[in-house]
Amino acid sequence: MHTLSYAATAYTPTRACVAMRQSYELNGMQQMSDSPEQARLTQAQSEARLLATAEGFARAELARDSTGHDFAHIERVRRLAEIIAREEGADVFVCALAALLHDIADYKIAGDEATGLARVRDWLAAHHADAAGAETTARVMEIIATMSFAGGARPPMTTLEGRVVQDADRLDAIGAIGVARAFAFGGAKGRALYDPDQVPRAAMTTEQYRAGDSSTLNHFYEKLLLLKDRMNTQYARQLAAQRHAYMRAFLDEFLAEWSGER
Ligand code: ADP
Ligand code: NI
């Protein structure tokens, strides 16, 4: 362990070299220029390159997932996070990167949180994330650590970027996509669509929530219908209102059909 961290420290001075070499390659081996436009282009290119690499990493890590965190979820969360980030004036690059990596640290995928978080941190270090933008590693890790926080009440997000990515992740759990994901999850766990004898559980500990074996319909009352009031940003609240209304209409129709009313 000591040798490893020593090696990482010793490697630090070469990061600048790697960044320089990347920007040199990205400029098509042209002479590097100091013009602001050139610098901006190079910055955008190195961000784009890191995002593309992160996409490949997330795709490979989550390819075999059946817990509702498949790569298509990641792509949707990224797209939503970018849209909300633009509306809210957040750093689009940090939001996109955190969205791409947010479920790799999920306990269901990594086994436990510490392992998952270390995996993401190592990846960011190995890919010189801080060369693409100052403090990228710290900013992304802060978001992912808070999102995957398992114990009881989660701490609130401290940054605008964190609030944006959390909103994007929550939006993907509601609306038509939310309905589809809930029943896919329930199916994978062998749960009933609905059981009129099971009353939705009100307040739950994390353990009760994870161990629970209640019907998929109960999940709407226990979690999904509560999400619209937990949005952090104004723009996500707007999107959530529409998705929430759709989900409510679905539940009304479902229960009416179940009871033979319609
Ligand atoms: P997160 O990691 O964002 O907290 P979860 O891992 O709890 O999300 O859920 C991932 C997806 O699976 C979500 O769409 C969620 O609604 C769905 N899901 C989670 N638990 C259940 C459940 N008990 N019944 C139905 N769907 C569930
Ligand atoms: Ni997610």
PDB file of C-alpha atoms and ligand atoms in Angstrom:
ATOM      1  CA  MET A   1       0.000   0.000   0.000  1.00  0.00           C
ATOM      2  CA  HIS A   2       2.831   2.323   0.985  1.00  0.00           C
ATOM      3  CA  THR A   3       4.700   1.537  -2.219  1.00  0.00           C
ATOM      4  CA  LEU A   4       1.584   2.287  -4.228  1.00  0.00           C
ATOM      5  CA  SER A   5       0.969   5.701  -2.724  1.00  0.00           C
ATOM      6  CA  TYR A   6       4.668   6.509  -3.053  1.00  0.00           C
ATOM      7  CA  ALA A   7       4.520   5.584  -6.718  1.00  0.00           C
ATOM      8  CA  ALA A   8       1.471   7.817  -7.199  1.00  0.00           C
ATOM      9  CA  THR A   9       3.219  10.752  -5.527  1.00  0.00           C
ATOM     10  CA  ALA A  10       6.377  10.240  -7.499  1.00  0.00           C
ATOM     11  CA  TYR A  11       4.352  10.223 -10.686  1.00  0.00           C
ATOM     12  CA  THR A  12       2.684  13.581 -10.024  1.00  0.00           C
ATOM     13  CA  PRO A  13       5.251  15.829 -11.737  1.00  0.00           C
ATOM     14  CA  THR A  14       4.696  14.059 -15.035  1.00  0.00           C
ATOM     15  CA  ARG A  15       1.005  14.997 -15.136  1.00  0.00           C
ATOM     16  CA  ALA A  16       1.799  18.332 -16.677  1.00  0.00           C
ATOM     17  CA  CYS A  17       3.860  16.529 -19.325  1.00  0.00           C
ATOM     18  CA  VAL A  18       0.950  14.249 -20.125  1.00  0.00           C
ATOM     19  CA  ALA A  19      -1.395  17.224 -20.409  1.00  0.00           C
ATOM     20  CA  MET A  20       1.051  18.983 -22.703  1.00  0.00           C
ATOM     21  CA  ARG A  21       1.496  15.922 -24.843  1.00  0.00           C
ATOM     22  CA  GLN A  22      -2.285  15.476 -25.082  1.00  0.00           C
ATOM     23  CA  SER A  23      -2.857  19.047 -26.154  1.00  0.00           C
ATOM     24  CA  TYR A  24       0.019  18.754 -28.609  1.00  0.00           C
ATOM     25  CA  GLU A  25      -1.557  15.648 -30.151  1.00  0.00           C
ATOM     26  CA  LEU A  26      -4.997  17.221 -30.110  1.00  0.00           C
ATOM     27  CA  ASN A  27      -3.671  20.182 -32.033  1.00  0.00           C
ATOM     28  CA  GLY A  28      -2.809  17.797 -34.829  1.00  0.00           C
ATOM     29  CA  MET A  29       0.908  18.177 -34.125  1.00  0.00           C
ATOM     30  CA  GLN A  30       0.662  21.846 -35.001  1.00  0.00           C
ATOM     31  CA  GLN A  31       2.691  24.355 -33.199  1.00  0.00           C
ATOM     32  CA  MET A  32       1.048  25.264 -29.889  1.00  0.00           C
ATOM     33  CA  SER A  33      -0.319  28.752 -29.723  1.00  0.00           C
ATOM     34  CA  ASP A  34      -0.999  30.978 -26.745  1.00  0.00           C
ATOM     35  CA  SER A  35      -4.059  32.615 -28.265  1.00  0.00           C
ATOM     36  CA  PRO A  36      -7.116  32.437 -25.945  1.00  0.00           C
ATOM     37  CA  GLU A  37      -9.135  30.767 -28.665  1.00  0.00           C
ATOM     38  CA  GLN A  38      -6.559  28.030 -29.053  1.00  0.00           C
ATOM     39  CA  ALA A  39      -6.402  27.543 -25.299  1.00  0.00           C
ATOM     40  CA  ARG A  40     -10.174  27.294 -25.119  1.00  0.00           C
ATOM     41  CA  LEU A  41     -10.280  24.774 -27.916  1.00  0.00           C
ATOM     42  CA  THR A  42      -7.632  22.676 -26.255  1.00  0.00           C
ATOM     43  CA  GLN A  43      -9.516  22.796 -22.962  1.00  0.00           C
ATOM     44  CA  ALA A  44     -12.752  21.738 -24.661  1.00  0.00           C
ATOM     45  CA  GLN A  45     -10.943  18.971 -26.483  1.00  0.00           C
ATOM     46  CA  SER A  46      -9.309  17.579 -23.386  1.00  0.00           C
ATOM     47  CA  GLU A  47     -12.670  17.644 -21.592  1.00  0.00           C
ATOM     48  CA  ALA A  48     -14.301  15.843 -24.526  1.00  0.00           C
ATOM     49  CA  ARG A  49     -11.569  13.237 -24.526  1.00  0.00           C
ATOM     50  CA  LEU A  50     -11.940  12.533 -20.809  1.00  0.00           C
ATOM     51  CA  LEU A  51     -15.736  12.282 -21.146  1.00  0.00           C
ATOM     52  CA  ALA A  52     -15.396   9.813 -24.019  1.00  0.00           C
ATOM     53  CA  THR A  53     -12.997   7.677 -21.978  1.00  0.00           C
ATOM     54  CA  ALA A  54     -15.283   7.829 -18.927  1.00  0.00           C
ATOM     55  CA  GLU A  55     -18.159   6.734 -21.131  1.00  0.00           C
ATOM     56  CA  GLY A  56     -16.224   3.635 -22.172  1.00  0.00           C
ATOM     57  CA  PHE A  57     -15.343   2.895 -18.537  1.00  0.00           C
ATOM     58  CA  ALA A  58     -18.975   3.206 -17.367  1.00  0.00           C
ATOM     59  CA  ARG A  59     -20.219   1.120 -20.298  1.00  0.00           C
ATOM     60  CA  ALA A  60     -17.794  -1.696 -19.472  1.00  0.00           C
ATOM     61  CA  GLU A  61     -18.458  -1.544 -15.708  1.00  0.00           C
ATOM     62  CA  LEU A  62     -22.240  -1.505 -15.934  1.00  0.00           C
ATOM     63  CA  ALA A  63     -22.774  -3.779 -18.923  1.00  0.00           C
ATOM     64  CA  ARG A  64     -23.974  -6.702 -16.834  1.00  0.00           C
ATOM     65  CA  ASP A  65     -26.115  -4.779 -14.382  1.00  0.00           C
ATOM     66  CA  SER A  66     -29.708  -5.776 -13.603  1.00  0.00           C
ATOM     67  CA  THR A  67     -30.312  -3.509 -10.602  1.00  0.00           C
ATOM     68  CA  GLY A  68     -31.635  -0.582 -12.601  1.00  0.00           C
ATOM     69  CA  HIS A  69     -28.217   0.992 -13.160  1.00  0.00           C
ATOM     70  CA  ASP A  70     -27.530  -0.198 -16.695  1.00  0.00           C
ATOM     71  CA  PHE A  71     -25.581   2.000 -19.098  1.00  0.00           C
ATOM     72  CA  ALA A  72     -28.724   3.380 -20.729  1.00  0.00           C
ATOM     73  CA  HIS A  73     -29.603   4.876 -17.313  1.00  0.00           C
ATOM     74  CA  ILE A  74     -26.162   6.501 -17.232  1.00  0.00           C
ATOM     75  CA  GLU A  75     -26.644   7.989 -20.694  1.00  0.00           C
ATOM     76  CA  ARG A  76     -30.029   9.424 -19.751  1.00  0.00           C
ATOM     77  CA  VAL A  77     -28.720  10.872 -16.490  1.00  0.00           C
ATOM     78  CA  ARG A  78     -25.797  12.448 -18.319  1.00  0.00           C
ATOM     79  CA  ARG A  79     -28.083  14.012 -20.940  1.00  0.00           C
ATOM     80  CA  LEU A  80     -30.462  15.349 -18.288  1.00  0.00           C
ATOM     81  CA  ALA A  81     -27.583  16.604 -16.129  1.00  0.00           C
ATOM     82  CA  GLU A  82     -26.157  18.543 -19.091  1.00  0.00           C
ATOM     83  CA  ILE A  83     -29.547  20.103 -19.854  1.00  0.00           C
ATOM     84  CA  ILE A  84     -30.176  21.091 -16.225  1.00  0.00           C
ATOM     85  CA  ALA A  85     -26.580  22.338 -15.868  1.00  0.00           C
ATOM     86  CA  ARG A  86     -27.017  24.707 -18.824  1.00  0.00           C
ATOM     87  CA  GLU A  87     -30.322  25.993 -17.460  1.00  0.00           C
ATOM     88  CA  GLU A  88     -28.907  26.500 -13.979  1.00  0.00           C
ATOM     89  CA  GLY A  89     -25.502  27.871 -14.982  1.00  0.00           C
ATOM     90  CA  ALA A  90     -23.557  24.921 -13.519  1.00  0.00           C
ATOM     91  CA  ASP A  91     -20.266  23.511 -14.858  1.00  0.00           C
ATOM     92  CA  VAL A  92     -21.487  21.212 -17.654  1.00  0.00           C
ATOM     93  CA  PHE A  93     -18.245  19.220 -17.838  1.00  0.00           C
ATOM     94  CA  VAL A  94     -18.166  18.361 -14.117  1.00  0.00           C
ATOM     95  CA  CYS A  95     -21.866  17.437 -14.184  1.00  0.00           C
ATOM     96  CA  ALA A  96     -21.410  15.181 -17.222  1.00  0.00           C
ATOM     97  CA  LEU A  97     -18.372  13.440 -15.748  1.00  0.00           C
ATOM     98  CA  ALA A  98     -20.020  12.889 -12.365  1.00  0.00           C
ATOM     99  CA  ALA A  99     -23.154  11.581 -14.110  1.00  0.00           C
ATOM    100  CA  LEU A 100     -21.088   9.093 -16.123  1.00  0.00           C
ATOM    101  CA  LEU A 101     -19.302   7.786 -13.027  1.00  0.00           C
ATOM    102  CA  HIS A 102     -22.045   8.094 -10.383  1.00  0.00           C
ATOM    103  CA  ASP A 103     -23.224   4.487 -10.270  1.00  0.00           C
ATOM    104  CA  ILE A 104     -19.820   2.807 -10.399  1.00  0.00           C
ATOM    105  CA  ALA A 105     -19.532   3.521  -6.673  1.00  0.00           C
ATOM    106  CA  ASP A 106     -23.044   2.192  -5.944  1.00  0.00           C
ATOM    107  CA  TYR A 107     -22.881  -0.528  -3.283  1.00  0.00           C
ATOM    108  CA  LYS A 108     -24.975  -2.873  -5.446  1.00  0.00           C
ATOM    109  CA  ILE A 109     -22.308  -2.778  -8.128  1.00  0.00           C
ATOM    110  CA  ALA A 110     -19.058  -2.313  -6.232  1.00  0.00           C
ATOM    111  CA  GLY A 111     -19.974  -4.577  -3.287  1.00  0.00           C
ATOM    112  CA  ASP A 112     -19.451  -1.776  -0.792  1.00  0.00           C
ATOM    113  CA  GLU A 113     -19.173   1.991  -0.991  1.00  0.00           C
ATOM    114  CA  ALA A 114     -15.544   2.421   0.012  1.00  0.00           C
ATOM    115  CA  THR A 115     -14.393   0.020  -2.726  1.00  0.00           C
ATOM    116  CA  GLY A 116     -16.581   1.724  -5.301  1.00  0.00           C
ATOM    117  CA  LEU A 117     -15.389   5.207  -4.380  1.00  0.00           C
ATOM    118  CA  ALA A 118     -11.735   4.121  -4.459  1.00  0.00           C
ATOM    119  CA  ARG A 119     -12.316   2.651  -7.896  1.00  0.00           C
ATOM    120  CA  VAL A 120     -13.637   5.939  -9.246  1.00  0.00           C
ATOM    121  CA  ARG A 121     -10.878   7.959  -7.555  1.00  0.00           C
ATOM    122  CA  ASP A 122      -8.182   5.663  -8.995  1.00  0.00           C
ATOM    123  CA  TRP A 123      -9.722   5.953 -12.431  1.00  0.00           C
ATOM    124  CA  LEU A 124      -9.770   9.765 -12.282  1.00  0.00           C
ATOM    125  CA  ALA A 125      -6.141   9.822 -11.123  1.00  0.00           C
ATOM    126  CA  ALA A 126      -5.011   7.371 -13.798  1.00  0.00           C
ATOM    127  CA  HIS A 127      -6.712   9.502 -16.451  1.00  0.00           C
ATOM    128  CA  HIS A 128      -5.282  12.804 -15.208  1.00  0.00           C
ATOM    129  CA  ALA A 129      -8.704  14.311 -14.663  1.00  0.00           C
ATOM    130  CA  ASP A 130      -7.230  17.409 -13.035  1.00  0.00           C
ATOM    131  CA  ALA A 131      -5.363  18.214 -16.241  1.00  0.00           C
ATOM    132  CA  ALA A 132      -8.753  18.578 -17.996  1.00  0.00           C
ATOM    133  CA  GLY A 133     -10.014  21.039 -15.389  1.00  0.00           C
ATOM    134  CA  ALA A 134      -8.789  22.310 -12.026  1.00  0.00           C
ATOM    135  CA  GLU A 135      -9.948  20.221  -9.049  1.00  0.00           C
ATOM    136  CA  THR A 136     -11.938  17.889 -11.294  1.00  0.00           C
ATOM    137  CA  THR A 137     -11.166  14.840  -9.142  1.00  0.00           C
ATOM    138  CA  ALA A 138     -12.169  16.510  -5.887  1.00  0.00           C
ATOM    139  CA  ARG A 139     -15.310  18.034  -7.383  1.00  0.00           C
ATOM    140  CA  VAL A 140     -16.492  14.779  -8.951  1.00  0.00           C
ATOM    141  CA  MET A 141     -15.627  12.658  -5.906  1.00  0.00           C
ATOM    142  CA  GLU A 142     -17.569  14.980  -3.625  1.00  0.00           C
ATOM    143  CA  ILE A 143     -20.671  14.527  -5.771  1.00  0.00           C
ATOM    144  CA  ILE A 144     -20.374  10.756  -6.109  1.00  0.00           C
ATOM    145  CA  ALA A 145     -19.583  10.186  -2.431  1.00  0.00           C
ATOM    146  CA  THR A 146     -22.674  12.163  -1.399  1.00  0.00           C
ATOM    147  CA  MET A 147     -24.876  10.407  -3.972  1.00  0.00           C
ATOM    148  CA  SER A 148     -23.859   6.935  -2.848  1.00  0.00           C
ATOM    149  CA  PHE A 149     -24.058   7.760   0.849  1.00  0.00           C
ATOM    150  CA  ALA A 150     -25.941   4.835   2.393  1.00  0.00           C
ATOM    151  CA  GLY A 151     -26.483   5.594   6.053  1.00  0.00           C
ATOM    152  CA  GLY A 152     -29.881   7.003   6.946  1.00  0.00           C
ATOM    153  CA  ALA A 153     -30.584  10.548   5.837  1.00  0.00           C
ATOM    154  CA  ARG A 154     -28.204  11.546   3.075  1.00  0.00           C
ATOM    155  CA  PRO A 155     -26.239  14.746   3.609  1.00  0.00           C
ATOM    156  CA  PRO A 156     -27.349  17.583   1.335  1.00  0.00           C
ATOM    157  CA  MET A 157     -25.306  18.344  -1.756  1.00  0.00           C
ATOM    158  CA  THR A 158     -22.881  21.178  -1.128  1.00  0.00           C
ATOM    159  CA  THR A 159     -22.300  22.283  -4.732  1.00  0.00           C
ATOM    160  CA  LEU A 160     -24.550  23.371  -7.576  1.00  0.00           C
ATOM    161  CA  GLU A 161     -23.061  20.612  -9.754  1.00  0.00           C
ATOM    162  CA  GLY A 162     -23.954  18.029  -7.092  1.00  0.00           C
ATOM    163  CA  ARG A 163     -27.518  19.317  -6.925  1.00  0.00           C
ATOM    164  CA  VAL A 164     -27.793  19.087 -10.708  1.00  0.00           C
ATOM    165  CA  VAL A 165     -26.533  15.491 -10.991  1.00  0.00           C
ATOM    166  CA  GLN A 166     -28.668  14.329  -8.071  1.00  0.00           C
ATOM    167  CA  ASP A 167     -31.728  15.888  -9.711  1.00  0.00           C
ATOM    168  CA  ALA A 168     -30.921  14.163 -13.013  1.00  0.00           C
ATOM    169  CA  ASP A 169     -30.586  10.783 -11.263  1.00  0.00           C
ATOM    170  CA  ARG A 170     -33.863  11.288  -9.389  1.00  0.00           C
ATOM    171  CA  LEU A 171     -35.694  12.403 -12.537  1.00  0.00           C
ATOM    172  CA  ASP A 172     -34.712   9.126 -14.201  1.00  0.00           C
ATOM    173  CA  ALA A 173     -36.541   7.255 -11.421  1.00  0.00           C
ATOM    174  CA  ILE A 174     -39.890   8.943 -12.133  1.00  0.00           C
ATOM    175  CA  GLY A 175     -42.208   9.479 -15.111  1.00  0.00           C
ATOM    176  CA  ALA A 176     -42.657   6.875 -17.834  1.00  0.00           C
ATOM    177  CA  ILE A 177     -39.027   5.780 -17.536  1.00  0.00           C
ATOM    178  CA  GLY A 178     -39.464   5.501 -13.786  1.00  0.00           C
ATOM    179  CA  VAL A 179     -42.486   3.239 -14.225  1.00  0.00           C
ATOM    180  CA  ALA A 180     -40.568   1.010 -16.644  1.00  0.00           C
ATOM    181  CA  ARG A 181     -37.494   0.843 -14.396  1.00  0.00           C
ATOM    182  CA  ALA A 182     -39.543   0.030 -11.300  1.00  0.00           C
ATOM    183  CA  PHE A 183     -41.261  -2.941 -12.929  1.00  0.00           C
ATOM    184  CA  ALA A 184     -38.011  -4.114 -14.514  1.00  0.00           C
ATOM    185  CA  PHE A 185     -36.391  -4.013 -11.070  1.00  0.00           C
ATOM    186  CA  GLY A 186     -39.343  -5.769  -9.436  1.00  0.00           C
ATOM    187  CA  GLY A 187     -39.305  -8.426 -12.151  1.00  0.00           C
ATOM    188  CA  ALA A 188     -35.594  -9.051 -11.661  1.00  0.00           C
ATOM    189  CA  LYS A 189     -36.290  -9.550  -7.932  1.00  0.00           C
ATOM    190  CA  GLY A 190     -39.324 -11.767  -8.570  1.00  0.00           C
ATOM    191  CA  ARG A 191     -41.702  -9.356  -6.861  1.00  0.00           C
ATOM    192  CA  ALA A 192     -45.459  -9.026  -7.351  1.00  0.00           C
ATOM    193  CA  LEU A 193     -46.720  -6.147  -9.481  1.00  0.00           C
ATOM    194  CA  TYR A 194     -49.188  -5.325  -6.745  1.00  0.00           C
ATOM    195  CA  ASP A 195     -50.575  -6.867  -3.578  1.00  0.00           C
ATOM    196  CA  PRO A 196     -53.642  -5.131  -2.120  1.00  0.00           C
ATOM    197  CA  ASP A 197     -52.905  -6.698   1.289  1.00  0.00           C
ATOM    198  CA  GLN A 198     -49.527  -5.002   1.579  1.00  0.00           C
ATOM    199  CA  VAL A 199     -49.667  -1.511   3.014  1.00  0.00           C
ATOM    200  CA  PRO A 200     -46.886   0.821   1.819  1.00  0.00           C
ATOM    201  CA  ARG A 201     -44.254   1.337   4.518  1.00  0.00           C
ATOM    202  CA  ALA A 202     -43.985   4.937   5.695  1.00  0.00           C
ATOM    203  CA  ALA A 203     -40.651   5.724   7.370  1.00  0.00           C
ATOM    204  CA  MET A 204     -37.903   3.168   6.828  1.00  0.00           C
ATOM    205  CA  THR A 205     -34.295   2.689   7.796  1.00  0.00           C
ATOM    206  CA  THR A 206     -31.838   2.034   4.947  1.00  0.00           C
ATOM    207  CA  GLU A 207     -31.730  -1.666   5.933  1.00  0.00           C
ATOM    208  CA  GLN A 208     -35.515  -1.998   5.908  1.00  0.00           C
ATOM    209  CA  TYR A 209     -35.629  -0.235   2.556  1.00  0.00           C
ATOM    210  CA  ARG A 210     -33.055  -2.573   1.016  1.00  0.00           C
ATOM    211  CA  ALA A 211     -34.334  -5.771   2.634  1.00  0.00           C
ATOM    212  CA  GLY A 212     -37.978  -5.017   1.889  1.00  0.00           C
ATOM    213  CA  ASP A 213     -39.829  -7.402  -0.341  1.00  0.00           C
ATOM    214  CA  SER A 214     -42.982  -5.419  -0.922  1.00  0.00           C
ATOM    215  CA  SER A 215     -44.758  -5.169  -4.255  1.00  0.00           C
ATOM    216  CA  THR A 216     -43.486  -2.899  -6.999  1.00  0.00           C
ATOM    217  CA  LEU A 217     -46.589  -0.747  -6.697  1.00  0.00           C
ATOM    218  CA  ASN A 218     -45.662  -0.029  -3.094  1.00  0.00           C
ATOM    219  CA  HIS A 219     -42.318   1.334  -4.267  1.00  0.00           C
ATOM    220  CA  PHE A 220     -44.198   4.212  -5.893  1.00  0.00           C
ATOM    221  CA  TYR A 221     -45.750   5.211  -2.570  1.00  0.00           C
ATOM    222  CA  GLU A 222     -42.625   4.524  -0.535  1.00  0.00           C
ATOM    223  CA  LYS A 223     -40.211   6.424  -2.759  1.00  0.00           C
ATOM    224  CA  LEU A 224     -41.075   7.493  -6.292  1.00  0.00           C
ATOM    225  CA  LEU A 225     -44.018   9.784  -5.470  1.00  0.00           C
ATOM    226  CA  LEU A 226     -41.851  11.572  -2.903  1.00  0.00           C
ATOM    227  CA  LEU A 227     -39.108  12.537  -5.335  1.00  0.00           C
ATOM    228  CA  LYS A 228     -40.755  15.561  -6.960  1.00  0.00           C
ATOM    229  CA  ASP A 229     -40.544  17.460  -3.666  1.00  0.00           C
ATOM    230  CA  ARG A 230     -36.891  16.555  -3.255  1.00  0.00           C
ATOM    231  CA  MET A 231     -35.609  18.255  -6.411  1.00  0.00           C
ATOM    232  CA  ASN A 232     -32.822  20.729  -5.733  1.00  0.00           C
ATOM    233  CA  THR A 233     -33.061  22.982  -8.769  1.00  0.00           C
ATOM    234  CA  GLN A 234     -35.839  25.046 -10.277  1.00  0.00           C
ATOM    235  CA  TYR A 235     -35.519  23.527 -13.736  1.00  0.00           C
ATOM    236  CA  ALA A 236     -35.599  19.938 -12.413  1.00  0.00           C
ATOM    237  CA  ARG A 237     -38.704  20.821 -10.393  1.00  0.00           C
ATOM    238  CA  GLN A 238     -40.432  21.777 -13.642  1.00  0.00           C
ATOM    239  CA  LEU A 239     -39.464  18.506 -15.317  1.00  0.00           C
ATOM    240  CA  ALA A 240     -40.421  16.545 -12.193  1.00  0.00           C
ATOM    241  CA  ALA A 241     -43.925  18.055 -12.082  1.00  0.00           C
ATOM    242  CA  GLN A 242     -44.749  16.634 -15.503  1.00  0.00           C
ATOM    243  CA  ARG A 243     -43.224  13.242 -14.758  1.00  0.00           C
ATOM    244  CA  HIS A 244     -44.994  13.080 -11.400  1.00  0.00           C
ATOM    245  CA  ALA A 245     -48.379  13.828 -12.970  1.00  0.00           C
ATOM    246  CA  TYR A 246     -47.778  11.071 -15.531  1.00  0.00           C
ATOM    247  CA  MET A 247     -46.903   8.591 -12.771  1.00  0.00           C
ATOM    248  CA  ARG A 248     -50.016   9.517 -10.762  1.00  0.00           C
ATOM    249  CA  ALA A 249     -52.201   8.994 -13.832  1.00  0.00           C
ATOM    250  CA  PHE A 250     -50.557   5.613 -14.376  1.00  0.00           C
ATOM    251  CA  LEU A 251     -51.266   4.575 -10.767  1.00  0.00           C
ATOM    252  CA  ASP A 252     -54.902   5.718 -10.965  1.00  0.00           C
ATOM    253  CA  GLU A 253     -55.399   3.751 -14.161  1.00  0.00           C
ATOM    254  CA  PHE A 254     -53.574   0.701 -12.768  1.00  0.00           C
ATOM    255  CA  LEU A 255     -55.703   0.579  -9.601  1.00  0.00           C
ATOM    256  CA  ALA A 256     -58.924   1.233 -11.523  1.00  0.00           C
ATOM    257  CA  GLU A 257     -58.159  -1.631 -13.896  1.00  0.00           C
ATOM    258  CA  TRP A 258     -57.126  -3.864 -10.994  1.00  0.00           C
ATOM    259  CA  SER A 259     -60.414  -3.350  -9.207  1.00  0.00           C
ATOM    260  CA  GLY A 260     -62.438  -3.786 -12.388  1.00  0.00           C
ATOM    261  CA  GLU A 261     -63.609  -0.173 -12.495  1.00  0.00           C
ATOM    262  CA  ARG A 262     -62.246   0.374 -15.975  1.00  0.00           C
TER     263      ARG A 262
HETATM  264  P1  ADP B   1     -30.620   4.853  -6.411  1.00  0.00           P
HETATM  265  O1  ADP B   1     -29.353   4.058  -6.500  1.00  0.00           O
HETATM  266  O2  ADP B   1     -30.698   6.029  -7.318  1.00  0.00           O
HETATM  267  O3  ADP B   1     -31.065   5.137  -4.984  1.00  0.00           O
HETATM  268  P2  ADP B   1     -32.032   2.478  -6.581  1.00  0.00           P
HETATM  269  O4  ADP B   1     -30.827   1.643  -6.689  1.00  0.00           O
HETATM  270  O5  ADP B   1     -32.794   2.506  -5.305  1.00  0.00           O
HETATM  271  O6  ADP B   1     -31.732   3.943  -7.017  1.00  0.00           O
HETATM  272  O7  ADP B   1     -32.987   2.095  -7.746  1.00  0.00           O
HETATM  273  C1  ADP B   1     -32.614   1.938  -9.068  1.00  0.00           C
HETATM  274  C2  ADP B   1     -33.886   1.785  -9.898  1.00  0.00           C
HETATM  275  O8  ADP B   1     -34.612   0.661  -9.442  1.00  0.00           O
HETATM  276  C3  ADP B   1     -34.840   2.975  -9.734  1.00  0.00           C
HETATM  277  O9  ADP B   1     -35.520   3.223 -10.921  1.00  0.00           O
HETATM  278  C4  ADP B   1     -35.767   2.529  -8.653  1.00  0.00           C
HETATM  279  O10 ADP B   1     -37.014   3.146  -8.710  1.00  0.00           O
HETATM  280  C5  ADP B   1     -35.857   1.053  -8.906  1.00  0.00           C
HETATM  281  N1  ADP B   1     -36.121   0.371  -7.661  1.00  0.00           N
HETATM  282  C6  ADP B   1     -35.362   0.380  -6.537  1.00  0.00           C
HETATM  283  N2  ADP B   1     -35.936  -0.322  -5.542  1.00  0.00           N
HETATM  284  C7  ADP B   1     -37.104  -0.775  -6.056  1.00  0.00           C
HETATM  285  C8  ADP B   1     -38.185  -1.559  -5.532  1.00  0.00           C
HETATM  286  N3  ADP B   1     -38.187  -2.014  -4.283  1.00  0.00           N
HETATM  287  N4  ADP B   1     -39.218  -1.831  -6.351  1.00  0.00           N
HETATM  288  C9  ADP B   1     -39.227  -1.367  -7.626  1.00  0.00           C
HETATM  289  N5  ADP B   1     -38.250  -0.635  -8.176  1.00  0.00           N
HETATM  290  C10 ADP B   1     -37.202  -0.333  -7.403  1.00  0.00           C
HETATM  291 NI    NI B   2     -28.194   6.392 -11.009  1.00  0.00          NI
END
